[in-house]
Amino acid sequence: MRIAFLINNAYGLGGTIRTTCTLAGQLAAEHDVQVVSVFRDRDEPDFAYDPRVRLHPLADLRAHSADNVRDDPRRRVPSAVFPPGDRRHGEYSALTDELIGRWLADPGADVLVGTRPGLNVHLARQAPRGVVRVAQEHLTLDTHSTRLVLALRRAYPGLDAVTTTTEGDAAVYRRRLPGLRVTAVPNGVPAPAAPPSDRTAPVVVAAGRLAEAKRYDDLIRAFAVVRAARPDWSLRLYGGGPQRAALAALVAELGLDEHVTLAGPVTPLEPELARASLLAATSTMESFGMTLVEAMRAGLPVVATDCPLGPREIVQDGVNGLLVPPRDVAAIAAALLSLIEDDERRAAMGRAALESSTAYDPARIAARHVRLFQALLDDRARPGFRARAALRAGVCRTLGAFLSVSDTAGAALRKAARRRQATSG
């Protein structure tokens, strides 16, 4: 099978890039795989791609490259394909329309996989009809703007399937974009090279972008309660982001400077996980929960907020971790203390976490993708495929148009309510 991934920038850092690198490398063991990067801005990628994966950039932005397109006048003309609702729209242009379209005219693949909404629209509008086209959702449908959802309703009926990272998001897709073929396939997480934790170090670890949705302020406040009961324990928080200064101020305000460390970003993270005894995640929204799986692969039980959408599909409450209500500082503190105070329970949950994390082994996840791709290829080979596909697309667009009226009206009402609130304030 010949498989091609279309990604914004395969050379940088990020969750989508990492999971694409992992999946492509696993698939390359048995299939012909290429990763097509719309942009290239550095000589070597930050992630190490399997040498069997062909990495192919379209728009070279390196100043020293003889092929660089930085001064191409077409970059000043906005894209006519990449939807404005995708937050990376400003990076796309008439030049990328041409480069992506030229590659899609003869992609040398049986299966094309897009990795963000704007690129999925390119697949739907520009890819050959004889090629299987799959859209990956690495965030969640409900986190996209109404404007983007409307664009996806128009374009996605031209695709063969959509994959989400959780069953919860798959259900949202089926409700809001009815008629599409939607399959949930979680991200693959390799086993760490380091030995798993022995869960004896008096350390709680957390990792992720220091952003509001992660609610690390709730975790720090909860840890103030933990510190009062168990001053021998500490919290290490890895990651960078816009909330760092505010979180540092909160640590100082609560007198936790000797117990809470804002350690900054670290790569690789796995050795740091192995030096801790449990992981805490306090988000109000997760598209998947990669850090949860990484911690479990290191043998750590997890304390996670039961937020939409990923944690409840990863954590078996009371088995490999504990789920608590989002924004409930007292519940977070109690859950942490329940594992800190009970060495045997913490160890048992850690062992269960290590065992259950094998479900996310890249080989298993790649096999699920291959089964989907093969089913889509087989469907194309059956008589009457074009008629069935046209009927399904028509149904999708009709239902989508009906729902779009509702979504547009709802967005207008919400905007008016916010305007009234601002005026009255």
Short mmCIF file of C-alpha atoms in Angstrom, two decimals:
data_model
loop_
_atom_site.label_atom_id
_atom_site.label_comp_id
_atom_site.label_asym_id
_atom_site.label_seq_id
_atom_site.Cartn_x
_atom_site.Cartn_y
_atom_site.Cartn_z
CA MET A 1 0.00 0.00 0.00
CA ARG A 2 1.30 3.49 -0.85
CA ILE A 3 0.41 6.01 1.86
CA ALA A 4 1.10 9.76 1.91
CA PHE A 5 0.61 12.19 4.79
CA LEU A 6 0.09 15.90 4.09
CA ILE A 7 1.24 18.04 7.02
CA ASN A 8 1.77 21.74 7.64
CA ASN A 9 5.44 21.52 8.68
CA ALA A 10 7.08 18.16 9.31
CA TYR A 11 10.30 19.82 10.43
CA GLY A 12 9.09 21.46 13.66
CA LEU A 13 7.85 20.43 17.08
CA GLY A 14 4.25 19.68 18.02
CA GLY A 15 1.85 16.91 18.88
CA THR A 16 0.55 16.40 15.34
CA ILE A 17 4.09 16.27 13.96
CA ARG A 18 5.18 13.78 16.59
CA THR A 19 2.22 11.44 16.09
CA THR A 20 2.60 11.63 12.30
CA CYS A 21 6.29 10.80 12.61
CA THR A 22 5.49 7.82 14.86
CA LEU A 23 2.66 6.48 12.67
CA ALA A 24 4.56 6.97 9.40
CA GLY A 25 7.58 5.14 10.79
CA GLN A 26 5.50 2.21 11.95
CA LEU A 27 3.64 1.95 8.64
CA ALA A 28 6.91 2.11 6.72
CA ALA A 29 7.83 -1.34 8.04
CA GLU A 30 5.38 -2.86 5.55
CA HIS A 31 4.21 -0.07 3.24
CA ASP A 32 5.54 2.68 0.99
CA VAL A 33 5.19 5.87 3.04
CA GLN A 34 5.88 9.53 2.35
CA VAL A 35 5.33 12.60 4.50
CA VAL A 36 4.69 15.71 2.42
CA SER A 37 5.43 18.90 4.32
CA VAL A 38 3.85 22.05 2.94
CA PHE A 39 6.61 24.14 4.53
CA ARG A 40 10.27 23.58 5.33
CA ASP A 41 11.99 26.12 7.56
CA ARG A 42 15.07 24.23 8.81
CA ASP A 43 17.69 21.85 7.52
CA GLU A 44 16.81 18.85 9.70
CA PRO A 45 13.50 17.89 11.33
CA ASP A 46 13.27 18.07 15.11
CA PHE A 47 11.86 14.53 15.24
CA ALA A 48 13.84 11.58 13.89
CA TYR A 49 11.86 10.04 11.01
CA ASP A 50 12.33 6.41 10.13
CA PRO A 51 14.82 6.31 7.21
CA ARG A 52 12.26 4.32 5.21
CA VAL A 53 9.87 7.32 5.29
CA ARG A 54 10.36 9.72 2.39
CA LEU A 55 10.15 13.34 3.54
CA HIS A 56 9.11 15.71 0.74
CA PRO A 57 8.77 19.50 1.29
CA LEU A 58 6.78 21.71 -1.07
CA ALA A 59 7.62 25.30 -0.04
CA ASP A 60 11.21 25.80 1.11
CA LEU A 61 11.50 28.84 3.39
CA ARG A 62 15.18 28.47 4.28
CA ALA A 63 17.02 31.65 3.34
CA HIS A 64 20.17 29.82 2.24
CA SER A 65 18.30 27.33 0.04
CA ALA A 66 18.55 27.71 -3.72
CA ASP A 67 14.89 26.61 -3.88
CA ASN A 68 13.55 29.05 -1.28
CA VAL A 69 10.22 30.71 -2.07
CA ARG A 70 10.32 33.44 0.57
CA ASP A 71 10.13 36.26 -1.99
CA ASP A 72 7.69 34.63 -4.39
CA PRO A 73 4.98 37.25 -5.10
CA ARG A 74 2.28 34.58 -5.03
CA ARG A 75 2.80 34.35 -1.25
CA ARG A 76 1.12 37.75 -0.93
CA VAL A 77 -2.12 36.45 -2.47
CA PRO A 78 -4.38 34.68 0.07
CA SER A 79 -5.21 31.04 -0.54
CA ALA A 80 -8.44 30.30 -2.38
CA VAL A 81 -8.56 26.72 -1.06
CA PHE A 82 -7.28 26.67 2.51
CA PRO A 83 -10.29 27.82 4.61
CA PRO A 84 -10.06 31.15 6.50
CA GLY A 85 -11.48 29.47 9.62
CA ASP A 86 -8.30 27.41 10.06
CA ARG A 87 -5.98 29.45 12.29
CA ARG A 88 -3.02 28.86 9.95
CA HIS A 89 -4.82 30.48 7.02
CA GLY A 90 -2.42 33.44 7.03
CA GLU A 91 0.48 31.14 6.13
CA TYR A 92 -1.28 29.81 3.03
CA SER A 93 -1.40 31.57 -0.30
CA ALA A 94 -1.83 31.25 -4.05
CA LEU A 95 1.63 29.70 -4.03
CA THR A 96 0.66 26.91 -1.63
CA ASP A 97 -2.55 26.36 -3.60
CA GLU A 98 -0.43 25.74 -6.68
CA LEU A 99 2.24 23.63 -4.97
CA ILE A 100 -0.26 21.42 -3.13
CA GLY A 101 -2.44 21.12 -6.22
CA ARG A 102 0.51 20.18 -8.39
CA TRP A 103 1.57 17.44 -5.97
CA LEU A 104 -2.00 16.15 -5.55
CA ALA A 105 -2.38 15.84 -9.32
CA ASP A 106 0.04 12.90 -9.16
CA PRO A 107 0.71 12.03 -5.49
CA GLY A 108 2.11 8.55 -6.10
CA ALA A 109 -0.11 7.13 -3.37
CA ASP A 110 -3.16 4.91 -2.94
CA VAL A 111 -4.15 6.63 0.33
CA LEU A 112 -3.83 10.33 1.16
CA VAL A 113 -4.04 11.44 4.80
CA GLY A 114 -4.54 15.09 5.76
CA THR A 115 -3.49 16.18 9.25
CA ARG A 116 -5.37 19.44 9.85
CA PRO A 117 -8.71 20.87 8.66
CA GLY A 118 -7.30 23.25 6.06
CA LEU A 119 -5.22 20.54 4.43
CA ASN A 120 -8.16 18.14 4.53
CA VAL A 121 -10.08 20.68 2.46
CA HIS A 122 -7.23 20.62 -0.06
CA LEU A 123 -7.59 16.82 -0.28
CA ALA A 124 -11.33 17.08 -0.76
CA ARG A 125 -11.07 19.71 -3.51
CA GLN A 126 -7.84 18.88 -5.31
CA ALA A 127 -7.01 15.18 -4.88
CA PRO A 128 -7.74 12.70 -7.69
CA ARG A 129 -11.06 10.89 -7.27
CA GLY A 130 -9.36 7.53 -7.69
CA VAL A 131 -7.34 7.94 -4.49
CA VAL A 132 -8.60 7.25 -0.96
CA ARG A 133 -8.72 10.51 1.01
CA VAL A 134 -8.75 10.44 4.83
CA ALA A 135 -9.02 13.47 7.12
CA GLN A 136 -7.38 13.25 10.53
CA GLU A 137 -8.73 15.35 13.40
CA HIS A 138 -5.97 16.04 15.93
CA LEU A 139 -8.01 18.52 17.97
CA THR A 140 -11.79 18.26 18.36
CA LEU A 141 -14.67 19.42 16.20
CA ASP A 142 -16.19 21.47 19.03
CA THR A 143 -13.00 23.51 19.42
CA HIS A 144 -13.27 24.75 15.82
CA SER A 145 -15.05 28.00 15.04
CA THR A 146 -18.50 27.99 13.48
CA ARG A 147 -16.91 29.46 10.35
CA LEU A 148 -14.56 26.50 10.04
CA VAL A 149 -17.26 23.92 10.77
CA LEU A 150 -19.36 25.41 7.96
CA ALA A 151 -16.39 25.07 5.58
CA LEU A 152 -15.87 21.46 6.64
CA ARG A 153 -19.53 20.67 6.04
CA ARG A 154 -19.13 21.86 2.46
CA ALA A 155 -15.83 20.06 1.81
CA TYR A 156 -15.75 16.87 3.87
CA PRO A 157 -18.44 15.00 1.90
CA GLY A 158 -15.75 14.77 -0.80
CA LEU A 159 -13.57 12.65 1.51
CA ASP A 160 -13.71 8.92 2.15
CA ALA A 161 -13.37 9.00 5.94
CA VAL A 162 -12.53 11.07 8.99
CA THR A 163 -10.51 9.76 11.93
CA THR A 164 -10.66 11.22 15.43
CA THR A 165 -8.45 10.43 18.42
CA THR A 166 -11.40 9.65 20.73
CA GLU A 167 -14.78 7.97 20.52
CA GLY A 168 -16.26 11.08 22.13
CA ASP A 169 -15.13 13.32 19.29
CA ALA A 170 -16.26 10.73 16.75
CA ALA A 171 -19.75 10.97 18.24
CA VAL A 172 -19.63 14.77 17.93
CA TYR A 173 -18.63 14.47 14.27
CA ARG A 174 -21.48 12.07 13.55
CA ARG A 175 -23.94 14.46 15.17
CA ARG A 176 -22.68 17.71 13.67
CA LEU A 177 -21.51 16.40 10.25
CA PRO A 178 -23.96 13.55 9.67
CA GLY A 179 -23.41 11.06 6.88
CA LEU A 180 -19.61 11.04 7.07
CA ARG A 181 -17.71 7.83 7.72
CA VAL A 182 -16.01 8.54 11.07
CA THR A 183 -13.65 6.18 12.90
CA ALA A 184 -11.89 6.77 16.22
CA VAL A 185 -8.22 5.74 16.28
CA PRO A 186 -6.10 6.96 19.22
CA ASN A 187 -2.55 8.21 18.88
CA GLY A 188 0.29 5.72 19.14
CA VAL A 189 2.82 6.19 21.92
CA PRO A 190 6.11 4.27 21.79
CA ALA A 191 7.40 2.47 24.87
CA PRO A 192 10.10 4.60 26.53
CA ALA A 193 13.72 3.56 26.26
CA ALA A 194 14.22 4.16 29.98
CA PRO A 195 13.06 1.56 32.54
CA PRO A 196 9.65 2.33 34.08
CA SER A 197 9.33 4.14 37.39
CA ASP A 198 9.53 2.18 40.61
CA ARG A 199 7.03 4.68 42.07
CA THR A 200 9.06 5.34 45.21
CA ALA A 201 10.30 8.89 44.53
CA PRO A 202 8.23 11.51 46.45
CA VAL A 203 7.49 13.39 43.24
CA VAL A 204 4.28 14.28 41.39
CA VAL A 205 4.89 15.26 37.77
CA ALA A 206 2.80 17.23 35.28
CA ALA A 207 3.68 18.13 31.70
CA GLY A 208 2.15 20.19 28.94
CA ARG A 209 1.77 23.66 27.52
CA LEU A 210 1.34 26.28 30.23
CA ALA A 211 -1.99 27.46 28.87
CA GLU A 212 -5.27 28.35 30.55
CA ALA A 213 -7.10 25.17 29.47
CA LYS A 214 -4.55 23.04 31.32
CA ARG A 215 -5.57 24.69 34.64
CA TYR A 216 -2.21 24.23 36.28
CA ASP A 217 -3.31 26.91 38.72
CA ASP A 218 -5.80 24.36 40.08
CA LEU A 219 -3.01 21.79 40.37
CA ILE A 220 -0.73 24.19 42.23
CA ARG A 221 -3.52 25.13 44.65
CA ALA A 222 -4.25 21.43 45.18
CA PHE A 223 -0.58 20.79 45.82
CA ALA A 224 -0.61 23.39 48.58
CA VAL A 225 -3.01 21.03 50.38
CA VAL A 226 -0.73 18.08 49.62
CA ARG A 227 2.30 19.96 50.95
CA ALA A 228 0.53 20.65 54.26
CA ALA A 229 -0.03 16.91 54.79
CA ARG A 230 3.11 15.54 53.11
CA PRO A 231 5.89 18.16 53.02
CA ASP A 232 8.33 15.48 51.83
CA TRP A 233 6.64 15.43 48.39
CA SER A 234 7.26 17.85 45.52
CA LEU A 235 5.63 18.79 42.21
CA ARG A 236 7.59 19.18 38.98
CA LEU A 237 5.78 20.89 36.12
CA TYR A 238 7.37 20.59 32.65
CA GLY A 239 6.39 22.85 29.77
CA GLY A 240 6.40 26.41 28.52
CA GLY A 241 3.67 28.80 27.54
CA PRO A 242 1.84 32.06 28.21
CA GLN A 243 0.79 31.17 31.76
CA ARG A 244 4.32 30.70 33.10
CA ALA A 245 4.62 34.10 34.82
CA ALA A 246 1.18 33.82 36.42
CA LEU A 247 1.92 30.31 37.66
CA ALA A 248 5.28 31.38 39.08
CA ALA A 249 3.53 34.20 40.93
CA LEU A 250 0.98 31.74 42.32
CA VAL A 251 3.75 29.41 43.53
CA ALA A 252 5.37 32.33 45.37
CA GLU A 253 2.05 33.55 46.77
CA LEU A 254 1.31 30.12 48.26
CA GLY A 255 4.82 29.74 49.64
CA LEU A 256 5.55 26.67 47.50
CA ASP A 257 8.91 27.72 46.06
CA GLU A 258 10.68 24.78 47.71
CA HIS A 259 7.99 22.28 46.71
CA VAL A 260 6.87 23.25 43.19
CA THR A 261 9.32 23.54 40.29
CA LEU A 262 8.39 25.07 36.93
CA ALA A 263 11.01 23.11 35.04
CA GLY A 264 10.35 24.42 31.54
CA PRO A 265 10.14 22.33 28.35
CA VAL A 266 12.22 19.17 28.22
CA THR A 267 12.88 16.67 25.43
CA PRO A 268 12.74 13.77 25.83
CA LEU A 269 10.19 13.75 28.63
CA GLU A 270 10.29 10.01 29.36
CA PRO A 271 13.32 10.05 31.73
CA GLU A 272 11.63 12.73 33.83
CA LEU A 273 8.46 10.65 34.05
CA ALA A 274 10.46 7.64 35.20
CA ARG A 275 11.87 9.74 38.06
CA ALA A 276 8.38 10.48 39.42
CA SER A 277 5.73 8.35 41.15
CA LEU A 278 2.48 9.68 39.69
CA LEU A 279 1.23 12.16 37.11
CA ALA A 280 -1.41 14.85 37.51
CA ALA A 281 -3.45 16.35 34.65
CA THR A 282 -6.00 19.04 35.47
CA SER A 283 -7.29 20.24 32.08
CA THR A 284 -10.79 21.45 31.31
CA MET A 285 -10.46 20.11 27.74
CA GLU A 286 -8.25 17.49 26.09
CA SER A 287 -8.46 16.39 22.47
CA PHE A 288 -6.73 13.14 23.45
CA GLY A 289 -4.37 13.11 26.43
CA MET A 290 -0.96 12.16 25.08
CA THR A 291 0.80 12.92 28.37
CA LEU A 292 -1.51 10.53 30.20
CA VAL A 293 -0.48 7.67 27.95
CA GLU A 294 3.20 8.64 28.10
CA ALA A 295 3.04 8.56 31.90
CA MET A 296 1.27 5.20 31.90
CA ARG A 297 3.90 3.81 29.53
CA ALA A 298 6.44 4.88 32.19
CA GLY A 299 4.49 2.93 34.83
CA LEU A 300 2.86 5.91 36.53
CA PRO A 301 -0.71 5.97 37.82
CA VAL A 302 -2.46 9.20 36.89
CA VAL A 303 -4.81 11.62 38.56
CA ALA A 304 -6.78 13.35 35.79
CA THR A 305 -9.79 15.59 35.54
CA ASP A 306 -12.75 13.91 33.84
CA CYS A 307 -12.92 16.56 31.14
CA PRO A 308 -13.99 16.22 27.52
CA LEU A 309 -12.85 14.20 25.69
CA GLY A 310 -9.77 12.04 26.14
CA PRO A 311 -9.11 11.21 29.81
CA ARG A 312 -12.23 9.13 30.41
CA GLU A 313 -11.27 6.90 27.46
CA ILE A 314 -7.72 6.41 28.73
CA VAL A 315 -8.06 6.26 32.51
CA GLN A 316 -9.97 3.41 34.15
CA ASP A 317 -11.02 5.09 37.37
CA GLY A 318 -9.72 3.16 40.36
CA VAL A 319 -7.70 0.76 38.18
CA ASN A 320 -4.84 2.61 36.46
CA GLY A 321 -5.60 6.05 37.87
CA LEU A 322 -8.22 8.31 39.35
CA LEU A 323 -10.69 10.67 37.64
CA VAL A 324 -11.87 13.81 39.42
CA PRO A 325 -14.21 16.65 38.43
CA PRO A 326 -12.60 19.53 36.52
CA ARG A 327 -11.88 22.74 38.52
CA ASP A 328 -12.40 20.89 41.83
CA VAL A 329 -9.23 21.73 43.77
CA ALA A 330 -10.30 19.78 46.86
CA ALA A 331 -11.00 16.64 44.80
CA ILE A 332 -7.65 16.92 43.01
CA ALA A 333 -5.82 17.25 46.32
CA ALA A 334 -7.72 14.33 47.86
CA ALA A 335 -6.97 12.08 44.89
CA LEU A 336 -3.27 12.94 44.97
CA LEU A 337 -3.08 12.31 48.72
CA SER A 338 -4.93 9.02 48.42
CA LEU A 339 -2.13 7.68 46.21
CA ILE A 340 0.69 9.42 48.06
CA GLU A 341 -0.44 7.93 51.39
CA ASP A 342 -0.92 4.40 50.05
CA ASP A 343 2.27 2.93 48.62
CA GLU A 344 0.69 -0.42 47.74
CA ARG A 345 -2.26 1.14 45.92
CA ARG A 346 0.04 3.49 44.02
CA ALA A 347 2.24 0.57 42.97
CA ALA A 348 -0.74 -1.58 41.92
CA MET A 349 -2.23 1.24 39.84
CA GLY A 350 1.17 1.87 38.27
CA ARG A 351 1.45 -1.74 37.22
CA ALA A 352 -2.07 -1.60 35.77
CA ALA A 353 -1.19 1.63 33.95
CA LEU A 354 1.86 0.01 32.40
CA GLU A 355 -0.18 -2.98 31.25
CA SER A 356 -3.10 -1.00 29.83
CA SER A 357 -0.77 1.43 28.02
CA THR A 358 0.25 -1.32 25.58
CA ALA A 359 -3.08 -0.67 23.81
CA TYR A 360 -1.41 2.48 22.44
CA ASP A 361 1.65 0.68 21.09
CA PRO A 362 2.41 2.16 17.63
CA ALA A 363 2.22 -1.28 15.98
CA ARG A 364 -1.35 -1.77 17.23
CA ILE A 365 -2.38 1.73 16.23
CA ALA A 366 -0.83 1.39 12.77
CA ALA A 367 -2.69 -1.90 12.26
CA ARG A 368 -5.98 -0.12 12.97
CA HIS A 369 -5.17 2.52 10.36
CA VAL A 370 -4.22 -0.14 7.82
CA ARG A 371 -7.53 -1.95 8.38
CA LEU A 372 -9.41 1.28 7.72
CA PHE A 373 -7.34 2.13 4.63
CA GLN A 374 -7.79 -1.37 3.22
CA ALA A 375 -11.55 -1.29 3.84
CA LEU A 376 -11.77 2.01 1.96
CA LEU A 377 -9.71 0.64 -0.93
CA ASP A 378 -11.87 -2.50 -1.03
CA ASP A 379 -15.02 -0.38 -1.07
CA ARG A 380 -13.73 1.49 -4.11
CA ALA A 381 -13.20 -1.80 -5.93
CA ARG A 382 -16.83 -2.89 -5.51
CA PRO A 383 -19.35 -2.24 -8.36
CA GLY A 384 -21.39 0.91 -7.95
CA PHE A 385 -18.88 2.73 -5.75
CA ARG A 386 -19.19 6.06 -7.59
CA ALA A 387 -22.97 6.04 -7.35
CA ARG A 388 -22.87 5.20 -3.65
CA ALA A 389 -20.25 7.86 -3.00
CA ALA A 390 -22.25 10.51 -4.87
CA LEU A 391 -25.41 9.61 -2.95
CA ARG A 392 -23.59 9.72 0.40
CA ALA A 393 -22.00 13.08 -0.46
CA GLY A 394 -25.37 14.48 -1.45
CA VAL A 395 -26.95 13.35 1.81
CA CYS A 396 -24.02 14.81 3.78
CA ARG A 397 -24.31 18.17 2.07
CA THR A 398 -28.10 18.33 2.43
CA LEU A 399 -28.00 17.52 6.13
CA GLY A 400 -25.01 19.80 6.57
CA ALA A 401 -26.82 22.71 4.94
CA PHE A 402 -29.77 22.22 7.30
CA LEU A 403 -27.51 22.12 10.37
CA SER A 404 -25.47 25.06 9.11
CA VAL A 405 -28.52 27.32 9.30
CA SER A 406 -28.95 26.32 12.92
CA ASP A 407 -25.25 26.79 13.73
CA THR A 408 -25.12 30.19 12.04
CA ALA A 409 -28.20 31.38 13.91
CA GLY A 410 -26.79 30.08 17.18
CA ALA A 411 -23.47 31.84 16.60
CA ALA A 412 -25.29 35.10 15.84
CA LEU A 413 -27.31 34.80 19.04
CA ARG A 414 -24.20 34.11 21.11
CA LYS A 415 -22.43 37.09 19.56
CA ALA A 416 -25.41 39.34 20.28
CA ALA A 417 -25.54 38.10 23.87
CA ARG A 418 -21.86 38.89 24.37
CA ARG A 419 -22.39 42.36 22.88
CA ARG A 420 -25.32 43.02 25.24
CA GLN A 421 -23.28 41.80 28.19
CA ALA A 422 -20.38 44.07 27.28
CA THR A 423 -22.72 47.03 26.87
CA SER A 424 -24.51 46.44 30.15
CA GLY A 425 -21.16 46.00 31.92
#
